[in-house]
Amino acid sequence: MNPIYGVKIMLADDEPHILQFLELGLINEGYEVRTAENGSDALDLAREFRPHVAVLDVMMPEMNGFEVCQSLKETEDNIAVIMLTAKDDVDDRVKGLKLGADDYIVKPFSFNELLARIEARLRNQFPDLLGEVVHGPFQVDDRRKEIRYQSQVLELSPTEYELLKFLVLNHGIVLSKSRILDRVWGYDFGGEDNIVEVYIRSLREKLKDKEHRVIRTLRGVGYRVDLL
């Protein structure tokens, strides 16, 4: 199996706008995502969907996140549970961990933080899922943080790796500069606006993409990777 596609994430939160934001972000990363707005529905969904990772809000109607976590850990095989809470309360964190939670995030949090926690749980609990994604001439190996193009390993900085991975996993989709900045550099990035252009230029040099056939620029819109 490859490291992203086929990996199932369940989100349970009673705030629809948070669910929608997280769902869209995780789908954009290539995960298969299902959502529930209360604890009871989350349990039913987990039995049907069999997620690898469950992200549970603590404060939910019908059943709270602690109760859902405890039930999932008793009934599901090797499910990773990440708890979300609006309270930075040590007692809550201790309670969740005692009930089997694998990680804890306090609201508000960045999407990149949640993504990193999910990836950490997958590496820890589902190492067999971490393989290689192949898209046309690109091979993305997230374990090695390595990308091969036409079977040749590219010498990439960590930021170049994240940028090219983001472009490749979303091949055929036009990605705006603001979206790239948010995903690769983070929502609180305060650097120069032209940083994306600088890194795109560097990637094109390493891909020998002089005619911009691999990483295309759609002027005024964004960038798109085409698989040749």
Short mmCIF file of N, CA and C in Angstrom, two decimals, residues 57-185:
data_model
loop_
_atom_site.label_atom_id
_atom_site.label_comp_id
_atom_site.label_asym_id
_atom_site.label_seq_id
_atom_site.Cartn_x
_atom_site.Cartn_y
_atom_site.Cartn_z
N ASP A 57 -13.12 15.12 18.86
CA ASP A 57 -13.30 16.26 19.76
C ASP A 57 -13.77 15.74 21.11
N VAL A 58 -13.26 16.31 22.20
CA VAL A 58 -13.67 15.86 23.53
C VAL A 58 -15.14 16.19 23.80
N MET A 59 -15.54 17.42 23.50
CA MET A 59 -16.90 17.87 23.83
C MET A 59 -17.82 17.64 22.64
N MET A 60 -18.55 16.51 22.67
CA MET A 60 -19.52 16.20 21.63
C MET A 60 -20.83 15.75 22.26
N PRO A 61 -21.96 15.98 21.59
CA PRO A 61 -23.25 15.51 22.13
C PRO A 61 -23.38 13.99 22.05
N GLU A 62 -24.30 13.47 22.84
CA GLU A 62 -24.66 12.04 22.90
C GLU A 62 -23.59 11.20 23.59
N MET A 63 -22.38 11.22 23.05
CA MET A 63 -21.23 10.58 23.71
C MET A 63 -20.05 11.53 23.55
N ASN A 64 -19.31 11.77 24.64
CA ASN A 64 -18.15 12.65 24.48
C ASN A 64 -16.96 11.89 23.91
N GLY A 65 -15.91 12.64 23.59
CA GLY A 65 -14.75 12.03 22.97
C GLY A 65 -14.06 10.98 23.82
N PHE A 66 -14.08 11.17 25.15
CA PHE A 66 -13.48 10.19 26.04
C PHE A 66 -14.20 8.85 25.92
N GLU A 67 -15.53 8.89 25.91
CA GLU A 67 -16.32 7.66 25.82
C GLU A 67 -16.10 6.96 24.48
N VAL A 68 -16.04 7.77 23.41
CA VAL A 68 -15.81 7.19 22.08
C VAL A 68 -14.42 6.57 22.02
N CYS A 69 -13.43 7.28 22.55
CA CYS A 69 -12.06 6.76 22.56
C CYS A 69 -11.99 5.42 23.28
N GLN A 70 -12.58 5.35 24.46
CA GLN A 70 -12.55 4.12 25.24
C GLN A 70 -13.19 2.96 24.48
N SER A 71 -14.34 3.23 23.87
CA SER A 71 -15.04 2.19 23.12
C SER A 71 -14.23 1.74 21.90
N LEU A 72 -13.63 2.69 21.19
CA LEU A 72 -12.84 2.34 20.01
C LEU A 72 -11.64 1.48 20.39
N LYS A 73 -10.99 1.85 21.47
CA LYS A 73 -9.81 1.10 21.89
C LYS A 73 -10.16 -0.32 22.36
N GLU A 74 -11.40 -0.49 22.83
CA GLU A 74 -11.83 -1.82 23.29
C GLU A 74 -12.30 -2.71 22.14
N THR A 75 -12.75 -2.08 21.04
CA THR A 75 -13.39 -2.87 19.99
C THR A 75 -12.67 -2.89 18.65
N GLU A 76 -11.82 -1.89 18.39
CA GLU A 76 -11.16 -1.80 17.09
C GLU A 76 -9.70 -2.24 17.21
N ASP A 77 -9.20 -2.89 16.17
CA ASP A 77 -7.81 -3.35 16.17
C ASP A 77 -6.87 -2.24 15.74
N ASN A 78 -5.97 -1.86 16.64
CA ASN A 78 -4.85 -0.97 16.30
C ASN A 78 -5.27 0.36 15.68
N ILE A 79 -6.36 0.94 16.16
CA ILE A 79 -6.77 2.25 15.69
C ILE A 79 -6.00 3.32 16.46
N ALA A 80 -5.54 4.35 15.77
CA ALA A 80 -4.85 5.47 16.42
C ALA A 80 -5.88 6.55 16.73
N VAL A 81 -5.87 7.08 17.95
CA VAL A 81 -6.84 8.09 18.36
C VAL A 81 -6.11 9.38 18.75
N ILE A 82 -6.52 10.47 18.12
CA ILE A 82 -6.02 11.80 18.45
C ILE A 82 -7.17 12.61 19.01
N MET A 83 -7.02 13.14 20.20
CA MET A 83 -8.08 13.91 20.86
C MET A 83 -7.90 15.41 20.60
N LEU A 84 -9.03 16.08 20.37
CA LEU A 84 -9.05 17.53 20.24
C LEU A 84 -9.80 18.12 21.42
N THR A 85 -9.27 19.19 22.00
CA THR A 85 -9.98 19.84 23.10
C THR A 85 -9.76 21.34 23.04
N ALA A 86 -10.76 22.09 23.48
CA ALA A 86 -10.64 23.55 23.55
C ALA A 86 -10.03 23.97 24.87
N LYS A 87 -9.84 23.03 25.78
CA LYS A 87 -9.31 23.35 27.11
C LYS A 87 -7.89 22.82 27.25
N ASP A 88 -6.98 23.72 27.60
CA ASP A 88 -5.59 23.30 27.83
C ASP A 88 -5.50 22.82 29.28
N ASP A 89 -6.13 21.68 29.52
CA ASP A 89 -6.28 21.16 30.88
C ASP A 89 -5.48 19.87 31.02
N VAL A 90 -4.52 19.87 31.93
CA VAL A 90 -3.68 18.69 32.11
C VAL A 90 -4.51 17.48 32.51
N ASP A 91 -5.53 17.69 33.36
CA ASP A 91 -6.37 16.57 33.80
C ASP A 91 -7.08 15.92 32.61
N ASP A 92 -7.55 16.76 31.66
CA ASP A 92 -8.21 16.21 30.48
C ASP A 92 -7.23 15.38 29.65
N ARG A 93 -6.03 15.89 29.51
CA ARG A 93 -5.04 15.14 28.73
C ARG A 93 -4.71 13.81 29.39
N VAL A 94 -4.53 13.85 30.70
CA VAL A 94 -4.22 12.61 31.43
C VAL A 94 -5.37 11.62 31.30
N LYS A 95 -6.60 12.11 31.44
CA LYS A 95 -7.77 11.24 31.32
C LYS A 95 -7.82 10.58 29.95
N GLY A 96 -7.61 11.38 28.90
CA GLY A 96 -7.65 10.83 27.55
C GLY A 96 -6.58 9.78 27.33
N LEU A 97 -5.37 10.06 27.80
CA LEU A 97 -4.28 9.10 27.62
C LEU A 97 -4.53 7.82 28.39
N LYS A 98 -5.12 7.93 29.58
CA LYS A 98 -5.42 6.74 30.37
C LYS A 98 -6.48 5.88 29.69
N LEU A 99 -7.36 6.51 28.91
CA LEU A 99 -8.39 5.76 28.20
C LEU A 99 -7.89 5.21 26.86
N GLY A 100 -6.64 5.48 26.55
CA GLY A 100 -6.05 4.88 25.35
C GLY A 100 -5.73 5.84 24.23
N ALA A 101 -6.02 7.14 24.41
CA ALA A 101 -5.70 8.10 23.36
C ALA A 101 -4.19 8.07 23.07
N ASP A 102 -3.86 8.22 21.79
CA ASP A 102 -2.46 8.17 21.38
C ASP A 102 -1.82 9.54 21.30
N ASP A 103 -2.63 10.57 21.16
CA ASP A 103 -2.09 11.93 21.08
C ASP A 103 -3.20 12.92 21.43
N TYR A 104 -2.81 14.17 21.63
CA TYR A 104 -3.70 15.21 22.12
C TYR A 104 -3.35 16.53 21.47
N ILE A 105 -4.33 17.26 20.97
CA ILE A 105 -4.09 18.59 20.40
C ILE A 105 -5.09 19.57 21.02
N VAL A 106 -4.58 20.71 21.44
CA VAL A 106 -5.42 21.74 22.05
C VAL A 106 -5.84 22.75 20.99
N LYS A 107 -7.15 23.03 20.93
CA LYS A 107 -7.66 24.07 20.04
C LYS A 107 -7.30 25.45 20.59
N PRO A 108 -7.03 26.43 19.73
CA PRO A 108 -6.92 26.31 18.26
C PRO A 108 -5.56 25.72 17.87
N PHE A 109 -5.54 25.04 16.74
CA PHE A 109 -4.31 24.41 16.27
C PHE A 109 -4.20 24.65 14.77
N SER A 110 -3.00 24.52 14.25
CA SER A 110 -2.82 24.67 12.81
C SER A 110 -3.08 23.34 12.12
N PHE A 111 -3.49 23.41 10.86
CA PHE A 111 -3.70 22.19 10.09
C PHE A 111 -2.40 21.41 9.97
N ASN A 112 -1.29 22.13 9.79
CA ASN A 112 0.00 21.45 9.67
C ASN A 112 0.35 20.65 10.92
N GLU A 113 -0.05 21.17 12.09
CA GLU A 113 0.21 20.43 13.32
C GLU A 113 -0.57 19.12 13.34
N LEU A 114 -1.86 19.19 12.99
CA LEU A 114 -2.67 17.97 12.95
C LEU A 114 -2.10 16.99 11.94
N LEU A 115 -1.71 17.50 10.78
CA LEU A 115 -1.16 16.63 9.74
C LEU A 115 0.09 15.92 10.24
N ALA A 116 0.95 16.65 10.93
CA ALA A 116 2.17 16.04 11.46
C ALA A 116 1.85 14.98 12.51
N ARG A 117 0.84 15.24 13.35
CA ARG A 117 0.46 14.25 14.37
C ARG A 117 -0.10 12.98 13.71
N ILE A 118 -0.91 13.16 12.68
CA ILE A 118 -1.47 12.01 11.96
C ILE A 118 -0.34 11.19 11.33
N GLU A 119 0.58 11.88 10.67
CA GLU A 119 1.69 11.17 10.02
C GLU A 119 2.54 10.43 11.05
N ALA A 120 2.71 11.04 12.23
CA ALA A 120 3.49 10.38 13.29
C ALA A 120 2.79 9.11 13.77
N ARG A 121 1.47 9.16 13.94
CA ARG A 121 0.73 7.98 14.37
C ARG A 121 0.82 6.88 13.31
N LEU A 122 0.74 7.25 12.05
CA LEU A 122 0.83 6.25 10.98
C LEU A 122 2.21 5.58 10.97
N ARG A 123 3.25 6.39 11.15
CA ARG A 123 4.60 5.81 11.19
C ARG A 123 4.75 4.86 12.37
N ASN A 124 4.13 5.22 13.50
CA ASN A 124 4.28 4.45 14.72
C ASN A 124 3.44 3.18 14.72
N GLN A 125 2.18 3.30 14.27
CA GLN A 125 1.23 2.19 14.42
C GLN A 125 0.95 1.43 13.13
N PHE A 126 1.24 2.04 11.98
CA PHE A 126 0.96 1.39 10.70
C PHE A 126 2.15 1.49 9.76
N PRO A 127 3.30 0.99 10.18
CA PRO A 127 4.50 1.13 9.33
C PRO A 127 4.35 0.48 7.97
N ASP A 128 3.51 -0.55 7.87
CA ASP A 128 3.33 -1.22 6.58
C ASP A 128 2.63 -0.35 5.56
N LEU A 129 1.93 0.71 6.04
CA LEU A 129 1.26 1.61 5.11
C LEU A 129 2.23 2.58 4.46
N LEU A 130 3.39 2.72 5.07
CA LEU A 130 4.35 3.72 4.59
C LEU A 130 5.22 3.12 3.50
N GLY A 131 4.77 3.29 2.32
CA GLY A 131 5.52 2.79 1.18
C GLY A 131 5.86 3.92 0.25
N GLU A 132 5.69 3.69 -1.02
CA GLU A 132 6.10 4.66 -2.03
C GLU A 132 4.92 5.00 -2.92
N VAL A 133 4.74 6.29 -3.16
CA VAL A 133 3.70 6.75 -4.07
C VAL A 133 4.32 6.96 -5.44
N VAL A 134 3.71 6.37 -6.47
CA VAL A 134 4.21 6.53 -7.83
C VAL A 134 3.18 7.28 -8.66
N HIS A 135 3.60 8.40 -9.22
CA HIS A 135 2.76 9.18 -10.12
C HIS A 135 3.56 9.46 -11.38
N GLY A 136 3.24 8.72 -12.44
CA GLY A 136 3.97 8.92 -13.69
C GLY A 136 5.46 8.75 -13.48
N PRO A 137 6.26 9.75 -13.84
CA PRO A 137 7.72 9.64 -13.69
C PRO A 137 8.22 9.94 -12.28
N PHE A 138 7.30 10.30 -11.37
CA PHE A 138 7.69 10.65 -10.01
C PHE A 138 7.47 9.47 -9.05
N GLN A 139 8.43 9.27 -8.16
CA GLN A 139 8.28 8.30 -7.08
C GLN A 139 8.58 9.05 -5.77
N VAL A 140 7.57 9.12 -4.90
CA VAL A 140 7.68 9.87 -3.65
C VAL A 140 7.79 8.86 -2.50
N ASP A 141 8.91 8.89 -1.81
CA ASP A 141 9.14 8.00 -0.68
C ASP A 141 9.21 8.86 0.58
N ASP A 142 8.10 8.86 1.34
CA ASP A 142 8.02 9.75 2.49
C ASP A 142 8.85 9.25 3.66
N ARG A 143 9.16 7.96 3.68
CA ARG A 143 10.03 7.46 4.75
C ARG A 143 11.43 8.04 4.62
N ARG A 144 11.94 8.06 3.41
CA ARG A 144 13.28 8.56 3.16
C ARG A 144 13.30 10.07 2.90
N LYS A 145 12.10 10.66 2.78
CA LYS A 145 11.99 12.06 2.37
C LYS A 145 12.75 12.25 1.06
N GLU A 146 12.39 11.39 0.10
CA GLU A 146 13.13 11.32 -1.16
C GLU A 146 12.15 11.27 -2.32
N ILE A 147 12.49 12.00 -3.37
CA ILE A 147 11.68 11.97 -4.59
C ILE A 147 12.60 11.61 -5.76
N ARG A 148 12.18 10.62 -6.55
CA ARG A 148 12.90 10.27 -7.76
C ARG A 148 12.08 10.74 -8.96
N TYR A 149 12.80 11.24 -9.94
CA TYR A 149 12.16 11.67 -11.19
C TYR A 149 12.84 10.94 -12.33
N GLN A 150 12.05 10.19 -13.08
CA GLN A 150 12.59 9.34 -14.15
C GLN A 150 13.71 8.45 -13.60
N SER A 151 13.42 7.89 -12.40
CA SER A 151 14.30 6.93 -11.70
C SER A 151 15.56 7.55 -11.11
N GLN A 152 15.71 8.87 -11.22
CA GLN A 152 16.88 9.54 -10.65
C GLN A 152 16.49 10.27 -9.37
N VAL A 153 17.29 10.07 -8.30
CA VAL A 153 17.02 10.76 -7.04
C VAL A 153 17.34 12.24 -7.19
N LEU A 154 16.38 13.09 -6.80
CA LEU A 154 16.59 14.52 -6.84
C LEU A 154 17.23 14.99 -5.54
N GLU A 155 18.21 15.86 -5.62
CA GLU A 155 18.85 16.43 -4.44
C GLU A 155 18.01 17.62 -4.00
N LEU A 156 17.20 17.43 -2.98
CA LEU A 156 16.24 18.45 -2.57
C LEU A 156 16.46 18.87 -1.12
N SER A 157 16.28 20.15 -0.86
CA SER A 157 16.24 20.62 0.53
C SER A 157 14.91 20.18 1.14
N PRO A 158 14.78 20.21 2.47
CA PRO A 158 13.50 19.82 3.08
C PRO A 158 12.30 20.60 2.53
N THR A 159 12.47 21.90 2.31
CA THR A 159 11.36 22.70 1.78
C THR A 159 11.08 22.35 0.33
N GLU A 160 12.12 22.13 -0.47
CA GLU A 160 11.91 21.71 -1.86
C GLU A 160 11.18 20.38 -1.90
N TYR A 161 11.55 19.48 -1.00
CA TYR A 161 10.87 18.18 -0.95
C TYR A 161 9.38 18.37 -0.68
N GLU A 162 9.03 19.16 0.34
CA GLU A 162 7.62 19.35 0.69
C GLU A 162 6.85 20.03 -0.44
N LEU A 163 7.48 20.99 -1.09
CA LEU A 163 6.82 21.69 -2.20
C LEU A 163 6.57 20.76 -3.37
N LEU A 164 7.61 20.02 -3.78
CA LEU A 164 7.44 19.13 -4.93
C LEU A 164 6.46 18.01 -4.60
N LYS A 165 6.52 17.48 -3.38
CA LYS A 165 5.56 16.45 -2.99
C LYS A 165 4.13 16.98 -3.10
N PHE A 166 3.91 18.19 -2.60
CA PHE A 166 2.57 18.79 -2.64
C PHE A 166 2.10 18.95 -4.09
N LEU A 167 2.99 19.41 -4.96
CA LEU A 167 2.63 19.58 -6.37
C LEU A 167 2.34 18.25 -7.04
N VAL A 168 3.19 17.25 -6.77
CA VAL A 168 3.03 15.94 -7.42
C VAL A 168 1.77 15.23 -6.95
N LEU A 169 1.52 15.24 -5.63
CA LEU A 169 0.33 14.56 -5.12
C LEU A 169 -0.96 15.20 -5.61
N ASN A 170 -0.86 16.47 -6.03
CA ASN A 170 -2.02 17.18 -6.56
C ASN A 170 -1.87 17.43 -8.06
N HIS A 171 -1.17 16.51 -8.74
CA HIS A 171 -0.92 16.71 -10.17
C HIS A 171 -2.23 16.90 -10.92
N GLY A 172 -2.18 17.80 -11.90
CA GLY A 172 -3.36 18.10 -12.69
C GLY A 172 -4.24 19.17 -12.08
N ILE A 173 -3.96 19.56 -10.84
CA ILE A 173 -4.75 20.57 -10.14
C ILE A 173 -3.94 21.86 -10.07
N VAL A 174 -4.57 22.98 -10.39
CA VAL A 174 -3.90 24.28 -10.29
C VAL A 174 -3.87 24.70 -8.83
N LEU A 175 -2.68 24.95 -8.30
CA LEU A 175 -2.50 25.34 -6.91
C LEU A 175 -2.07 26.80 -6.87
N SER A 176 -2.84 27.62 -6.18
CA SER A 176 -2.51 29.03 -6.09
C SER A 176 -1.30 29.24 -5.19
N LYS A 177 -0.66 30.40 -5.36
CA LYS A 177 0.51 30.71 -4.54
C LYS A 177 0.14 30.76 -3.06
N SER A 178 -1.02 31.32 -2.74
CA SER A 178 -1.43 31.41 -1.33
C SER A 178 -1.67 30.02 -0.74
N ARG A 179 -2.23 29.13 -1.55
CA ARG A 179 -2.46 27.77 -1.06
C ARG A 179 -1.14 27.04 -0.82
N ILE A 180 -0.20 27.25 -1.72
CA ILE A 180 1.12 26.64 -1.56
C ILE A 180 1.81 27.19 -0.32
N LEU A 181 1.74 28.49 -0.13
CA LEU A 181 2.35 29.11 1.06
C LEU A 181 1.77 28.52 2.34
N ASP A 182 0.44 28.40 2.37
CA ASP A 182 -0.22 27.86 3.57
C ASP A 182 0.22 26.44 3.85
N ARG A 183 0.29 25.62 2.80
CA ARG A 183 0.59 24.20 3.00
C ARG A 183 2.06 23.94 3.29
N VAL A 184 2.95 24.61 2.56
CA VAL A 184 4.38 24.29 2.65
C VAL A 184 5.09 25.14 3.70
N TRP A 185 4.73 26.42 3.77
CA TRP A 185 5.41 27.31 4.70
C TRP A 185 4.61 27.58 5.97
#
